[in-house]
Amino acid sequence: SQAAVSQRVQALERELGVPLFRRAGGRVELTPAGRRLHDYARRILDLHREARRDVTGREAPLEGELVLAA
């Protein structure tokens, strides 16, 4: 849920001691720290995919449910 995601983001911001998002006027954007963390997260996900592919010899299947609310 949106509330659960917000709680996790707030917990991560508290743990890191820096804001990851700037919230203003109904808009949300990444702070410089948020952009740097996003770059690391992308690299971690890419390495995870590469490791699974190397170990198993096949691509990891895409699975799960994605729900978007607007």
PDB file of N, CA, C and O in Angstrom, residues 1-14 21 23 67 69:
ATOM      1  N   SER A   1       0.844  -1.191   0.000  1.00  0.00           N
ATOM      2  CA  SER A   1       0.000   0.000   0.000  1.00  0.00           C
ATOM      3  C   SER A   1       0.888   1.253   0.000  1.00  0.00           C
ATOM      4  O   SER A   1       2.075   1.197   0.349  1.00  0.00           O
ATOM      5  N   GLN A   2       0.301   2.346  -0.360  1.00  0.00           N
ATOM      6  CA  GLN A   2       1.041   3.610  -0.388  1.00  0.00           C
ATOM      7  C   GLN A   2       1.557   3.963   0.998  1.00  0.00           C
ATOM      8  O   GLN A   2       2.687   4.437   1.156  1.00  0.00           O
ATOM      9  N   ALA A   3       0.751   3.709   2.015  1.00  0.00           N
ATOM     10  CA  ALA A   3       1.167   4.013   3.386  1.00  0.00           C
ATOM     11  C   ALA A   3       2.379   3.170   3.794  1.00  0.00           C
ATOM     12  O   ALA A   3       3.307   3.677   4.433  1.00  0.00           O
ATOM     13  N   ALA A   4       2.399   1.909   3.403  1.00  0.00           N
ATOM     14  CA  ALA A   4       3.519   1.031   3.737  1.00  0.00           C
ATOM     15  C   ALA A   4       4.797   1.497   3.046  1.00  0.00           C
ATOM     16  O   ALA A   4       5.878   1.499   3.655  1.00  0.00           O
ATOM     17  N   VAL A   5       4.686   1.903   1.796  1.00  0.00           N
ATOM     18  CA  VAL A   5       5.856   2.409   1.070  1.00  0.00           C
ATOM     19  C   VAL A   5       6.362   3.676   1.736  1.00  0.00           C
ATOM     20  O   VAL A   5       7.572   3.841   1.936  1.00  0.00           O
ATOM     21  N   SER A   6       5.468   4.576   2.101  1.00  0.00           N
ATOM     22  CA  SER A   6       5.863   5.826   2.767  1.00  0.00           C
ATOM     23  C   SER A   6       6.593   5.535   4.078  1.00  0.00           C
ATOM     24  O   SER A   6       7.603   6.179   4.388  1.00  0.00           O
ATOM     25  N   GLN A   7       6.096   4.571   4.837  1.00  0.00           N
ATOM     26  CA  GLN A   7       6.739   4.214   6.097  1.00  0.00           C
ATOM     27  C   GLN A   7       8.134   3.663   5.862  1.00  0.00           C
ATOM     28  O   GLN A   7       9.075   3.981   6.600  1.00  0.00           O
ATOM     29  N   ARG A   8       8.295   2.834   4.840  1.00  0.00           N
ATOM     30  CA  ARG A   8       9.613   2.254   4.545  1.00  0.00           C
ATOM     31  C   ARG A   8      10.595   3.334   4.098  1.00  0.00           C
ATOM     32  O   ARG A   8      11.756   3.323   4.481  1.00  0.00           O
ATOM     33  N   VAL A   9      10.119   4.271   3.279  1.00  0.00           N
ATOM     34  CA  VAL A   9      10.980   5.370   2.829  1.00  0.00           C
ATOM     35  C   VAL A   9      11.395   6.224   4.023  1.00  0.00           C
ATOM     36  O   VAL A   9      12.580   6.581   4.168  1.00  0.00           O
ATOM     37  N   GLN A  10      10.464   6.541   4.898  1.00  0.00           N
ATOM     38  CA  GLN A  10      10.783   7.339   6.084  1.00  0.00           C
ATOM     39  C   GLN A  10      11.783   6.610   6.982  1.00  0.00           C
ATOM     40  O   GLN A  10      12.711   7.223   7.511  1.00  0.00           O
ATOM     41  N   ALA A  11      11.619   5.305   7.135  1.00  0.00           N
ATOM     42  CA  ALA A  11      12.558   4.525   7.953  1.00  0.00           C
ATOM     43  C   ALA A  11      13.949   4.548   7.327  1.00  0.00           C
ATOM     44  O   ALA A  11      14.955   4.682   8.033  1.00  0.00           O
ATOM     45  N   LEU A  12      14.031   4.436   6.006  1.00  0.00           N
ATOM     46  CA  LEU A  12      15.322   4.475   5.322  1.00  0.00           C
ATOM     47  C   LEU A  12      15.961   5.858   5.473  1.00  0.00           C
ATOM     48  O   LEU A  12      17.159   5.968   5.726  1.00  0.00           O
ATOM     49  N   GLU A  13      15.171   6.916   5.342  1.00  0.00           N
ATOM     50  CA  GLU A  13      15.692   8.269   5.527  1.00  0.00           C
ATOM     51  C   GLU A  13      16.221   8.465   6.949  1.00  0.00           C
ATOM     52  O   GLU A  13      17.281   9.065   7.146  1.00  0.00           O
ATOM     53  N   ARG A  14      15.506   7.932   7.935  1.00  0.00           N
ATOM     54  CA  ARG A  14      15.974   8.025   9.325  1.00  0.00           C
ATOM     55  C   ARG A  14      17.280   7.259   9.509  1.00  0.00           C
ATOM     56  O   ARG A  14      18.216   7.743  10.134  1.00  0.00           O
ATOM     57  N   PHE A  21      13.845  12.317  -0.622  1.00  0.00           N
ATOM     58  CA  PHE A  21      12.858  12.960  -1.484  1.00  0.00           C
ATOM     59  C   PHE A  21      12.610  14.380  -1.019  1.00  0.00           C
ATOM     60  O   PHE A  21      12.663  14.669   0.170  1.00  0.00           O
ATOM     61  N   ARG A  23       9.652  17.094  -1.076  1.00  0.00           N
ATOM     62  CA  ARG A  23       8.207  17.174  -1.271  1.00  0.00           C
ATOM     63  C   ARG A  23       7.805  18.643  -1.218  1.00  0.00           C
ATOM     64  O   ARG A  23       8.051  19.310  -0.217  1.00  0.00           O
ATOM     65  N   VAL A  67       0.723  -2.791  -8.904  1.00  0.00           N
ATOM     66  CA  VAL A  67      -0.522  -2.037  -8.858  1.00  0.00           C
ATOM     67  C   VAL A  67      -0.169  -0.564  -8.828  1.00  0.00           C
ATOM     68  O   VAL A  67       0.611  -0.133  -7.977  1.00  0.00           O
ATOM     69  N   ALA A  69      -1.630   3.432  -8.732  1.00  0.00           N
ATOM     70  CA  ALA A  69      -2.797   4.257  -8.436  1.00  0.00           C
ATOM     71  C   ALA A  69      -2.488   5.675  -8.894  1.00  0.00           C
ATOM     72  O   ALA A  69      -1.385   6.159  -8.720  1.00  0.00           O
TER      73      ALA A  69
END
